[in-house]
Short mmCIF file of N, CA and C in Angstrom, two decimals:
data_model
loop_
_atom_site.label_atom_id
_atom_site.label_comp_id
_atom_site.label_asym_id
_atom_site.label_seq_id
_atom_site.Cartn_x
_atom_site.Cartn_y
_atom_site.Cartn_z
N VAL A 1 115.90 155.77 82.85
CA VAL A 1 115.59 155.61 81.29
C VAL A 1 114.54 156.57 80.92
N THR A 2 114.45 156.83 79.65
CA THR A 2 113.40 157.48 78.94
C THR A 2 112.48 156.66 78.07
N GLY A 3 112.48 155.39 78.18
CA GLY A 3 111.68 154.55 77.51
C GLY A 3 112.58 153.14 77.33
N HIS A 4 112.04 152.39 76.22
CA HIS A 4 112.93 151.14 75.79
C HIS A 4 114.10 151.46 75.47
N PHE A 5 115.23 150.79 76.09
CA PHE A 5 116.53 151.04 75.74
C PHE A 5 116.94 149.68 74.91
N LEU A 6 116.28 148.64 74.78
CA LEU A 6 116.62 147.60 73.91
C LEU A 6 115.74 147.77 72.58
N ASP A 7 116.34 147.00 71.48
CA ASP A 7 115.62 146.97 70.35
C ASP A 7 115.61 145.50 69.85
N LYS A 8 114.95 145.32 68.85
CA LYS A 8 114.82 143.83 68.21
C LYS A 8 115.16 143.93 66.62
N GLU A 9 115.88 143.03 66.33
CA GLU A 9 115.85 142.83 64.74
C GLU A 9 116.26 141.31 64.48
N PHE A 10 116.29 141.11 63.19
CA PHE A 10 116.40 139.74 62.68
C PHE A 10 117.91 139.55 62.80
N VAL A 11 118.42 138.17 63.14
CA VAL A 11 119.79 137.94 63.02
C VAL A 11 120.34 138.04 61.76
N ASP A 12 121.74 137.94 61.39
CA ASP A 12 122.31 138.13 60.07
C ASP A 12 121.83 136.93 59.22
N GLY A 13 121.61 137.34 57.93
CA GLY A 13 121.23 136.40 57.10
C GLY A 13 119.75 136.76 56.55
N PHE A 14 118.96 137.66 57.13
CA PHE A 14 117.74 137.89 56.83
C PHE A 14 117.63 139.29 56.25
N GLY A 15 118.49 139.75 55.61
CA GLY A 15 118.45 141.19 55.11
C GLY A 15 117.50 141.07 53.76
N TRP A 16 117.35 142.37 53.22
CA TRP A 16 116.37 142.50 52.12
C TRP A 16 116.55 141.53 50.96
N ASN A 17 117.67 141.18 50.52
CA ASN A 17 117.61 140.38 49.29
C ASN A 17 118.12 139.10 49.71
N SER A 18 118.28 138.68 50.94
CA SER A 18 118.95 137.41 51.26
C SER A 18 117.86 136.22 51.67
N CYS A 19 116.69 136.60 51.66
CA CYS A 19 115.53 135.52 51.89
C CYS A 19 114.31 135.94 51.34
N ASP A 20 113.29 135.07 51.09
CA ASP A 20 112.11 135.33 50.94
C ASP A 20 111.31 135.90 51.97
N PRO A 21 110.58 136.88 51.88
CA PRO A 21 109.80 137.67 52.93
C PRO A 21 109.06 136.77 53.85
N ILE A 22 108.55 135.45 53.33
CA ILE A 22 107.74 134.59 54.05
C ILE A 22 108.77 134.00 55.23
N LYS A 23 109.93 133.93 55.13
CA LYS A 23 110.82 133.25 56.06
C LYS A 23 110.99 134.14 57.23
N LEU A 24 110.56 135.33 57.23
CA LEU A 24 110.73 136.48 58.29
C LEU A 24 109.71 136.07 59.49
N PHE A 25 108.78 135.22 59.11
CA PHE A 25 107.70 134.74 60.17
C PHE A 25 108.32 133.67 61.11
N SER A 26 109.30 133.20 60.68
CA SER A 26 110.07 132.20 61.66
C SER A 26 111.70 132.29 61.76
N ALA A 27 112.07 133.49 61.16
CA ALA A 27 113.44 133.92 61.49
C ALA A 27 113.92 134.21 62.88
N PRO A 28 115.08 133.77 63.37
CA PRO A 28 115.39 134.09 64.73
C PRO A 28 115.55 135.67 64.80
N ILE A 29 115.19 136.11 66.03
CA ILE A 29 115.29 137.48 66.37
C ILE A 29 116.18 137.74 67.42
N LYS A 30 116.86 138.76 67.45
CA LYS A 30 117.86 138.98 68.75
C LYS A 30 117.39 140.66 69.29
N LYS A 31 117.53 140.58 70.69
CA LYS A 31 117.24 141.84 71.39
C LYS A 31 118.63 142.15 71.70
N PHE A 32 118.88 143.65 71.51
CA PHE A 32 120.14 144.15 71.55
C PHE A 32 119.96 145.62 72.09
N VAL A 33 121.28 146.24 72.60
CA VAL A 33 121.26 147.66 73.03
C VAL A 33 121.71 148.51 71.79
N PRO A 34 120.99 149.32 71.09
CA PRO A 34 121.50 149.95 70.04
C PRO A 34 122.57 151.08 70.41
N ASP A 35 123.37 151.42 69.55
CA ASP A 35 124.49 152.10 69.84
C ASP A 35 124.02 153.53 70.66
N GLN A 36 122.75 154.07 70.37
CA GLN A 36 122.51 155.35 70.93
C GLN A 36 122.18 155.02 72.38
N ASN A 37 121.93 153.84 72.84
CA ASN A 37 121.61 153.51 74.14
C ASN A 37 122.73 152.96 75.04
N LYS A 38 123.86 152.86 74.56
CA LYS A 38 125.01 152.09 75.09
C LYS A 38 125.20 152.88 76.54
N GLN A 39 125.19 154.15 76.44
CA GLN A 39 125.68 154.97 77.65
C GLN A 39 124.63 154.57 78.79
N ILE A 40 123.35 154.38 78.44
CA ILE A 40 122.23 154.24 79.38
C ILE A 40 122.59 152.86 80.06
N GLU A 41 122.89 151.85 79.27
CA GLU A 41 123.26 150.48 79.58
C GLU A 41 124.48 150.47 80.53
N LYS A 42 125.56 151.22 80.01
CA LYS A 42 126.68 151.57 81.00
C LYS A 42 126.39 152.00 82.34
N GLN A 43 125.61 153.07 82.21
CA GLN A 43 125.31 153.57 83.54
C GLN A 43 124.58 152.87 84.51
N LEU A 44 123.48 152.01 83.83
CA LEU A 44 122.77 151.12 84.67
C LEU A 44 123.78 149.86 85.43
N GLN A 45 124.68 149.64 84.58
CA GLN A 45 125.53 148.58 85.02
C GLN A 45 126.47 149.23 86.17
N GLU A 46 126.92 150.41 85.93
CA GLU A 46 127.77 150.94 87.00
C GLU A 46 127.06 151.09 88.25
N GLU A 47 125.83 151.55 88.20
CA GLU A 47 124.94 151.78 89.34
C GLU A 47 124.62 150.59 89.99
N SER A 48 124.45 149.57 89.20
CA SER A 48 124.09 148.21 89.86
C SER A 48 125.26 147.57 90.71
N LYS A 49 126.48 147.88 90.31
CA LYS A 49 127.67 147.17 90.99
C LYS A 49 127.58 147.77 92.43
N LYS A 50 127.18 148.90 92.74
CA LYS A 50 127.18 149.59 94.14
C LYS A 50 125.86 149.61 94.49
N SER A 51 124.86 148.75 94.31
CA SER A 51 123.63 148.90 94.72
C SER A 51 123.06 147.59 95.35
N ASP A 52 122.25 147.50 96.29
CA ASP A 52 121.63 146.35 96.91
C ASP A 52 120.16 146.10 96.47
N TRP A 53 119.41 147.23 96.24
CA TRP A 53 118.11 147.29 95.98
C TRP A 53 117.75 148.08 94.63
N LEU A 54 117.07 147.64 93.87
CA LEU A 54 116.53 148.32 92.78
C LEU A 54 114.99 148.57 92.86
N VAL A 55 114.56 149.64 92.74
CA VAL A 55 113.19 150.01 92.75
C VAL A 55 112.71 150.64 91.48
N LEU A 56 111.90 150.02 90.70
CA LEU A 56 111.50 150.47 89.37
C LEU A 56 110.24 151.28 89.45
N TRP A 57 110.34 152.84 89.02
CA TRP A 57 109.20 153.51 88.99
C TRP A 57 108.92 153.94 87.64
N LEU A 58 108.27 153.13 86.99
CA LEU A 58 108.16 153.28 85.55
C LEU A 58 106.50 153.25 85.38
N ASP A 59 106.06 153.83 84.14
CA ASP A 59 104.58 153.92 83.83
C ASP A 59 103.92 152.51 84.26
N CYS A 60 102.64 152.64 84.74
CA CYS A 60 101.97 151.44 85.22
C CYS A 60 101.07 151.02 84.19
N ASP A 61 101.75 150.53 83.10
CA ASP A 61 100.85 149.92 81.97
C ASP A 61 101.96 148.93 81.25
N ARG A 62 101.47 148.06 80.40
CA ARG A 62 102.29 146.98 79.85
C ARG A 62 103.56 147.52 79.27
N GLU A 63 103.64 148.46 78.62
CA GLU A 63 104.85 148.99 78.23
C GLU A 63 105.75 149.47 79.40
N GLY A 64 105.30 149.97 80.43
CA GLY A 64 106.07 150.30 81.68
C GLY A 64 106.68 149.02 82.18
N GLU A 65 105.78 147.97 82.32
CA GLU A 65 106.37 146.72 82.80
C GLU A 65 107.39 146.24 81.97
N ASN A 66 107.34 146.20 80.54
CA ASN A 66 108.34 145.76 79.64
C ASN A 66 109.54 146.70 79.92
N ILE A 67 109.55 147.86 80.00
CA ILE A 67 110.88 148.76 80.35
C ILE A 67 111.35 148.19 81.60
N CYS A 68 110.43 147.98 82.53
CA CYS A 68 111.04 147.62 83.97
C CYS A 68 111.85 146.24 83.79
N THR A 69 111.26 145.26 82.99
CA THR A 69 112.01 144.05 82.53
C THR A 69 113.40 144.29 81.93
N GLU A 70 113.41 145.33 81.09
CA GLU A 70 114.76 145.49 80.40
C GLU A 70 115.71 145.95 81.34
N VAL A 71 115.32 147.05 82.29
CA VAL A 71 116.01 147.77 83.30
C VAL A 71 116.60 146.48 84.25
N MET A 72 115.71 145.86 84.66
CA MET A 72 115.97 144.74 85.68
C MET A 72 116.94 143.82 85.15
N GLN A 73 116.81 143.26 83.91
CA GLN A 73 117.68 142.24 83.38
C GLN A 73 119.02 142.73 83.22
N CYS A 74 119.09 144.06 82.73
CA CYS A 74 120.42 144.59 82.68
C CYS A 74 121.21 144.81 84.04
N CYS A 75 120.39 145.14 84.92
CA CYS A 75 121.04 145.51 86.24
C CYS A 75 121.33 144.04 87.06
N LEU A 76 120.31 142.96 86.87
CA LEU A 76 120.64 141.85 87.48
C LEU A 76 121.87 140.93 86.74
N ASN A 77 122.07 141.41 85.55
CA ASN A 77 123.14 140.67 84.75
C ASN A 77 124.46 141.22 85.32
N THR A 78 124.59 142.41 85.85
CA THR A 78 125.68 143.02 86.51
C THR A 78 125.82 142.60 88.04
N ASN A 79 124.54 142.63 88.74
CA ASN A 79 124.49 142.26 90.16
C ASN A 79 123.41 141.41 90.38
N PRO A 80 123.69 139.93 90.16
CA PRO A 80 122.43 138.84 90.43
C PRO A 80 121.96 138.83 91.70
N SER A 81 122.56 139.41 92.75
CA SER A 81 122.12 139.25 94.12
C SER A 81 121.31 140.59 94.53
N MET A 82 121.06 141.38 93.67
CA MET A 82 120.30 142.77 93.93
C MET A 82 118.85 142.46 94.14
N ARG A 83 118.13 143.08 95.08
CA ARG A 83 116.89 142.93 95.32
C ARG A 83 116.22 143.83 94.41
N VAL A 84 115.02 143.39 93.77
CA VAL A 84 114.34 144.14 92.76
C VAL A 84 112.80 144.33 93.32
N SER A 85 112.27 145.61 93.21
CA SER A 85 111.09 145.77 93.60
C SER A 85 110.20 146.60 92.43
N ARG A 86 108.91 146.74 92.42
CA ARG A 86 108.12 147.50 91.40
C ARG A 86 107.13 148.58 92.32
N ALA A 87 107.37 149.76 91.88
CA ALA A 87 106.57 150.86 92.68
C ALA A 87 105.37 151.08 91.65
N ARG A 88 104.04 151.08 92.05
CA ARG A 88 102.99 151.32 91.30
C ARG A 88 102.30 152.62 91.79
N PHE A 89 102.03 153.52 90.84
CA PHE A 89 101.54 154.71 91.23
C PHE A 89 100.59 155.25 90.03
N SER A 90 99.79 156.28 90.43
CA SER A 90 98.93 156.84 89.23
C SER A 90 99.13 158.38 89.27
N SER A 91 99.79 158.92 90.37
CA SER A 91 100.15 160.38 90.14
C SER A 91 101.47 160.56 91.09
N LEU A 92 101.73 161.75 90.92
CA LEU A 92 103.05 162.23 91.68
C LEU A 92 102.58 162.98 93.00
N THR A 93 101.43 162.79 93.50
CA THR A 93 101.04 163.33 94.68
C THR A 93 101.83 162.58 95.74
N PRO A 94 102.03 163.46 96.93
CA PRO A 94 102.76 162.68 97.96
C PRO A 94 102.04 161.48 98.58
N GLN A 95 100.62 161.56 98.62
CA GLN A 95 99.83 160.43 99.04
C GLN A 95 100.26 159.10 98.18
N ASP A 96 100.09 159.37 96.83
CA ASP A 96 100.40 158.30 95.89
C ASP A 96 101.86 157.74 96.06
N ILE A 97 102.73 158.70 96.10
CA ILE A 97 104.19 158.21 96.25
C ILE A 97 104.37 157.63 97.55
N PHE A 98 103.91 157.83 98.72
CA PHE A 98 103.98 157.13 100.02
C PHE A 98 103.17 155.83 99.77
N LYS A 99 102.12 155.75 99.17
CA LYS A 99 101.30 154.45 99.05
C LYS A 99 102.07 153.55 98.26
N ALA A 100 102.91 153.95 97.24
CA ALA A 100 103.67 153.20 96.32
C ALA A 100 104.78 152.52 97.00
N ILE A 101 105.57 153.43 97.79
CA ILE A 101 106.78 152.92 98.45
C ILE A 101 106.39 152.04 99.57
N ASN A 102 105.28 152.20 100.14
CA ASN A 102 104.83 151.27 101.26
C ASN A 102 104.23 149.96 100.76
N ASN A 103 103.95 149.87 99.47
CA ASN A 103 103.39 148.76 98.85
C ASN A 103 104.12 148.09 97.61
N LEU A 104 105.53 148.17 97.89
CA LEU A 104 106.21 147.62 96.63
C LEU A 104 105.85 146.19 96.32
N GLY A 105 105.91 145.86 94.97
CA GLY A 105 105.61 144.51 94.42
C GLY A 105 106.55 143.99 93.33
N LEU A 106 106.26 143.24 92.62
CA LEU A 106 107.23 142.57 91.62
C LEU A 106 106.82 143.16 90.18
N VAL A 107 107.63 142.96 89.27
CA VAL A 107 107.28 143.43 88.02
C VAL A 107 106.49 142.31 87.37
N ASP A 108 105.33 142.76 86.85
CA ASP A 108 104.25 141.82 86.09
C ASP A 108 104.85 141.23 84.80
N GLN A 109 105.59 140.08 84.89
CA GLN A 109 106.21 139.42 83.81
C GLN A 109 105.22 139.17 82.72
N ASN A 110 103.94 138.76 82.96
CA ASN A 110 103.00 138.39 82.11
C ASN A 110 102.75 139.45 81.17
N ALA A 111 102.49 140.78 81.77
CA ALA A 111 102.39 142.05 81.03
C ALA A 111 103.60 142.36 80.12
N SER A 112 104.90 141.95 80.63
CA SER A 112 105.96 142.29 80.03
C SER A 112 106.04 141.42 78.75
N ASP A 113 105.82 140.35 78.90
CA ASP A 113 105.80 139.10 77.88
C ASP A 113 104.66 139.52 76.75
N ALA A 114 103.64 140.14 77.15
CA ALA A 114 102.72 140.40 76.15
C ALA A 114 103.19 141.47 75.20
N VAL A 115 103.88 142.43 75.68
CA VAL A 115 104.72 143.65 74.98
C VAL A 115 105.47 142.81 74.07
N ASP A 116 106.33 141.91 74.46
CA ASP A 116 107.49 141.34 73.65
C ASP A 116 106.64 140.55 72.54
N ALA A 117 105.64 139.83 72.86
CA ALA A 117 104.75 139.15 71.84
C ALA A 117 104.45 140.27 70.58
N ARG A 118 103.74 141.36 71.09
CA ARG A 118 103.03 142.30 70.15
C ARG A 118 104.14 142.86 69.43
N SER A 119 105.34 143.24 69.96
CA SER A 119 106.28 143.85 69.32
C SER A 119 107.19 142.93 68.30
N GLU A 120 107.17 141.63 68.57
CA GLU A 120 107.67 140.49 67.70
C GLU A 120 106.77 140.45 66.49
N ILE A 121 105.47 140.34 66.73
CA ILE A 121 104.58 140.18 65.71
C ILE A 121 104.60 141.39 64.78
N ASP A 122 104.69 142.54 65.29
CA ASP A 122 104.78 143.85 64.59
C ASP A 122 106.04 143.70 63.61
N LEU A 123 107.29 143.38 64.22
CA LEU A 123 108.42 143.27 63.54
C LEU A 123 108.28 142.27 62.20
N ARG A 124 107.68 141.11 62.55
CA ARG A 124 107.69 140.05 61.60
C ARG A 124 106.66 140.60 60.41
N ALA A 125 105.45 140.81 60.80
CA ALA A 125 104.37 141.18 59.97
C ALA A 125 104.89 142.46 59.20
N GLY A 126 105.29 143.41 59.90
CA GLY A 126 105.77 144.66 59.09
C GLY A 126 107.04 144.49 58.15
N SER A 127 107.96 143.55 58.55
CA SER A 127 109.26 143.52 57.78
C SER A 127 108.73 142.55 56.48
N ALA A 128 107.94 141.61 56.76
CA ALA A 128 107.52 140.69 55.83
C ALA A 128 106.61 141.37 54.52
N PHE A 129 105.63 142.02 55.20
CA PHE A 129 104.82 142.70 54.12
C PHE A 129 105.19 143.82 53.46
N THR A 130 106.29 144.52 54.27
CA THR A 130 106.90 145.74 53.62
C THR A 130 107.76 145.11 52.38
N ARG A 131 108.47 144.19 52.84
CA ARG A 131 109.54 143.56 51.71
C ARG A 131 108.68 143.03 50.45
N PHE A 132 107.59 142.12 50.99
CA PHE A 132 106.84 141.56 49.89
C PHE A 132 106.16 142.67 49.06
N GLN A 133 105.34 143.75 49.55
CA GLN A 133 104.93 144.68 48.56
C GLN A 133 105.72 145.69 47.94
N THR A 134 106.88 145.87 48.55
CA THR A 134 107.94 146.75 47.82
C THR A 134 108.71 145.92 46.82
N LEU A 135 108.95 144.70 46.91
CA LEU A 135 109.40 143.95 45.81
C LEU A 135 108.43 143.72 44.82
N TRP A 136 107.29 143.43 45.09
CA TRP A 136 106.28 143.31 44.12
C TRP A 136 105.96 144.62 43.26
N ALA A 137 105.95 145.84 43.89
CA ALA A 137 105.54 147.02 43.32
C ALA A 137 106.71 147.38 42.46
N LYS A 138 108.00 147.14 42.70
CA LYS A 138 109.11 147.39 41.91
C LYS A 138 108.94 146.65 40.65
N ARG A 139 108.57 145.33 40.67
CA ARG A 139 108.40 144.45 39.48
C ARG A 139 107.23 145.04 38.65
N GLU A 140 106.26 145.54 39.05
CA GLU A 140 105.05 145.87 38.47
C GLU A 140 105.05 147.33 38.01
N PHE A 141 105.65 148.18 38.69
CA PHE A 141 105.55 149.63 38.45
C PHE A 141 106.82 150.33 38.26
N GLN A 142 107.30 150.61 37.22
CA GLN A 142 108.64 151.22 37.08
C GLN A 142 108.80 152.38 37.91
N GLU A 143 107.74 153.32 38.09
CA GLU A 143 107.99 154.58 38.72
C GLU A 143 108.02 154.29 40.24
N LEU A 144 107.91 153.13 40.66
CA LEU A 144 108.11 152.76 42.04
C LEU A 144 109.46 151.97 42.37
N ALA A 145 110.27 151.98 41.42
CA ALA A 145 111.56 151.08 41.60
C ALA A 145 112.51 151.53 42.49
N ASP A 146 112.44 152.80 42.96
CA ASP A 146 113.21 153.31 44.08
C ASP A 146 112.60 153.66 45.28
N ARG A 147 111.31 153.15 45.26
CA ARG A 147 110.43 153.44 46.55
C ARG A 147 110.22 152.27 47.52
N LEU A 148 110.11 152.71 48.83
CA LEU A 148 109.81 151.63 49.80
C LEU A 148 108.34 151.64 50.04
N ILE A 149 107.61 150.74 50.09
CA ILE A 149 106.19 150.71 50.33
C ILE A 149 106.11 150.14 51.82
N SER A 150 105.85 150.89 52.74
CA SER A 150 105.84 150.52 54.12
C SER A 150 104.47 149.90 54.49
N TYR A 151 104.66 148.80 55.46
CA TYR A 151 103.48 148.23 56.16
C TYR A 151 103.59 148.08 57.55
N GLY A 152 102.73 148.54 58.25
CA GLY A 152 102.70 148.32 59.67
C GLY A 152 101.40 148.00 60.31
N PRO A 153 101.24 147.22 61.20
CA PRO A 153 99.93 146.83 62.08
C PRO A 153 99.02 148.01 62.25
N CYS A 154 99.67 149.12 62.65
CA CYS A 154 98.99 150.24 63.12
C CYS A 154 98.40 151.14 61.80
N GLN A 155 98.96 150.88 60.81
CA GLN A 155 98.68 151.67 59.39
C GLN A 155 97.29 151.16 59.08
N PHE A 156 97.05 150.08 59.13
CA PHE A 156 95.55 149.63 58.56
C PHE A 156 94.49 150.26 59.43
N PRO A 157 94.42 150.10 60.77
CA PRO A 157 93.36 150.91 61.32
C PRO A 157 93.40 152.48 61.16
N THR A 158 94.53 153.05 61.08
CA THR A 158 94.47 154.48 60.60
C THR A 158 93.94 154.82 59.30
N LEU A 159 94.40 153.83 58.34
CA LEU A 159 93.98 154.10 57.02
C LEU A 159 92.47 153.81 57.16
N GLY A 160 91.90 152.90 57.92
CA GLY A 160 90.50 152.59 58.00
C GLY A 160 89.77 154.02 58.38
N PHE A 161 90.39 154.60 59.44
CA PHE A 161 89.71 155.89 59.90
C PHE A 161 89.71 156.94 58.80
N VAL A 162 90.62 157.05 58.14
CA VAL A 162 90.75 157.88 56.93
C VAL A 162 89.75 157.85 55.85
N VAL A 163 89.80 156.42 55.37
CA VAL A 163 88.85 155.88 54.41
C VAL A 163 87.21 156.31 54.86
N GLU A 164 86.94 155.85 56.02
CA GLU A 164 85.73 156.00 56.65
C GLU A 164 85.29 157.34 56.77
N ARG A 165 86.14 158.38 57.13
CA ARG A 165 85.88 159.66 56.94
C ARG A 165 85.63 160.14 55.70
N HIS A 166 86.46 159.81 54.71
CA HIS A 166 86.39 160.14 53.38
C HIS A 166 84.96 159.81 52.73
N TRP A 167 84.62 158.47 53.01
CA TRP A 167 83.26 157.99 52.41
C TRP A 167 82.15 158.97 53.31
N GLU A 168 82.19 159.30 54.64
CA GLU A 168 81.27 160.18 55.20
C GLU A 168 81.13 161.56 54.46
N ILE A 169 82.36 162.10 54.23
CA ILE A 169 82.25 163.34 53.32
C ILE A 169 81.81 163.22 51.89
N GLU A 170 82.03 162.29 51.33
CA GLU A 170 81.65 161.96 50.03
C GLU A 170 80.10 161.59 49.89
N ASN A 171 79.62 160.95 50.95
CA ASN A 171 78.13 160.59 50.88
C ASN A 171 77.21 161.50 51.84
N HIS A 172 77.77 162.76 52.14
CA HIS A 172 77.13 163.58 52.93
C HIS A 172 75.95 164.29 52.27
N ILE A 173 74.88 164.33 52.73
CA ILE A 173 73.67 164.94 52.10
C ILE A 173 73.44 166.26 52.73
N VAL A 174 73.32 167.23 51.81
CA VAL A 174 73.20 168.70 52.43
C VAL A 174 71.75 168.76 52.83
N GLU A 175 71.63 169.25 54.04
CA GLU A 175 70.29 169.48 54.52
C GLU A 175 70.16 171.03 55.09
N ASP A 176 69.06 171.56 55.06
CA ASP A 176 68.70 172.87 55.63
C ASP A 176 69.15 172.96 57.08
N PHE A 177 69.55 173.95 57.55
CA PHE A 177 69.91 174.10 58.99
C PHE A 177 69.64 175.60 59.37
N TRP A 178 69.40 175.79 60.65
CA TRP A 178 69.12 177.23 61.15
C TRP A 178 70.19 177.51 61.89
N VAL A 179 70.55 178.76 61.94
CA VAL A 179 71.50 179.46 62.76
C VAL A 179 70.75 180.57 63.60
N ILE A 180 70.96 180.50 65.09
CA ILE A 180 70.43 181.62 65.84
C ILE A 180 71.39 182.52 66.28
N GLU A 181 71.22 183.82 65.90
CA GLU A 181 72.31 184.71 66.29
C GLU A 181 71.60 185.78 67.16
N CYS A 182 72.41 186.08 68.21
CA CYS A 182 71.77 186.95 69.41
C CYS A 182 72.67 188.05 69.69
N SER A 183 72.06 189.26 69.78
CA SER A 183 72.85 190.39 70.23
C SER A 183 72.16 191.15 71.28
N HIS A 184 73.18 191.94 71.93
CA HIS A 184 72.36 192.62 73.13
C HIS A 184 73.20 193.90 73.25
N LYS A 185 72.39 195.06 73.60
CA LYS A 185 72.97 196.32 73.83
C LYS A 185 72.86 196.70 75.30
N PHE A 186 73.78 197.17 75.70
CA PHE A 186 73.64 197.67 77.22
C PHE A 186 73.20 198.93 77.32
N GLN A 187 72.35 199.21 78.18
CA GLN A 187 71.96 200.73 78.42
C GLN A 187 73.08 201.51 78.80
N ASP A 188 73.79 201.10 79.79
CA ASP A 188 75.01 201.65 80.47
C ASP A 188 75.96 201.69 79.31
N PRO A 189 76.36 202.84 78.84
CA PRO A 189 77.49 202.99 77.82
C PRO A 189 78.83 202.61 78.35
N LYS A 190 78.98 202.59 79.56
CA LYS A 190 80.46 202.19 80.20
C LYS A 190 80.80 200.76 80.13
N ARG A 191 79.61 199.92 79.73
CA ARG A 191 79.73 198.55 79.83
C ARG A 191 80.05 198.01 78.30
#
């Protein structure tokens, strides 16, 4: 796989004009394989049918653990008796590869669950606030009637960096400074 192959969305009945945005904080969510990833799912299922052991070699961070869980669940749904192990490595050197294969472990379900929780919060907060501010802006400002006003939990910190830098530039006090320039001439004309 090249990353997450599952996606999340609200179940039917929670579209743009079908509910108050506040209801999105408690609306049911479903995990599914989007159409563009159906071939990946099919390939994992086909390989699982003829395999006894799955060793997961994905990034050694929370997102990697979550992707491991997605792959593992897909494969175990097809072949529940398959043995599953997790390889942990920090580089692709022969030493790290041999160390990883000789020290296989289990998927860290807690790390995977943390990713699921964060992505659910992102979906709920992002969807609710995007709908709320878009619907409000459309009522208040005619020029925004055909616009989507997006909100995302990552946008606030990023906006904070931009605003902070703007304030630094606006409040900059010009001070004298010195520049030292140096030059050298070689006596040997060939140099």
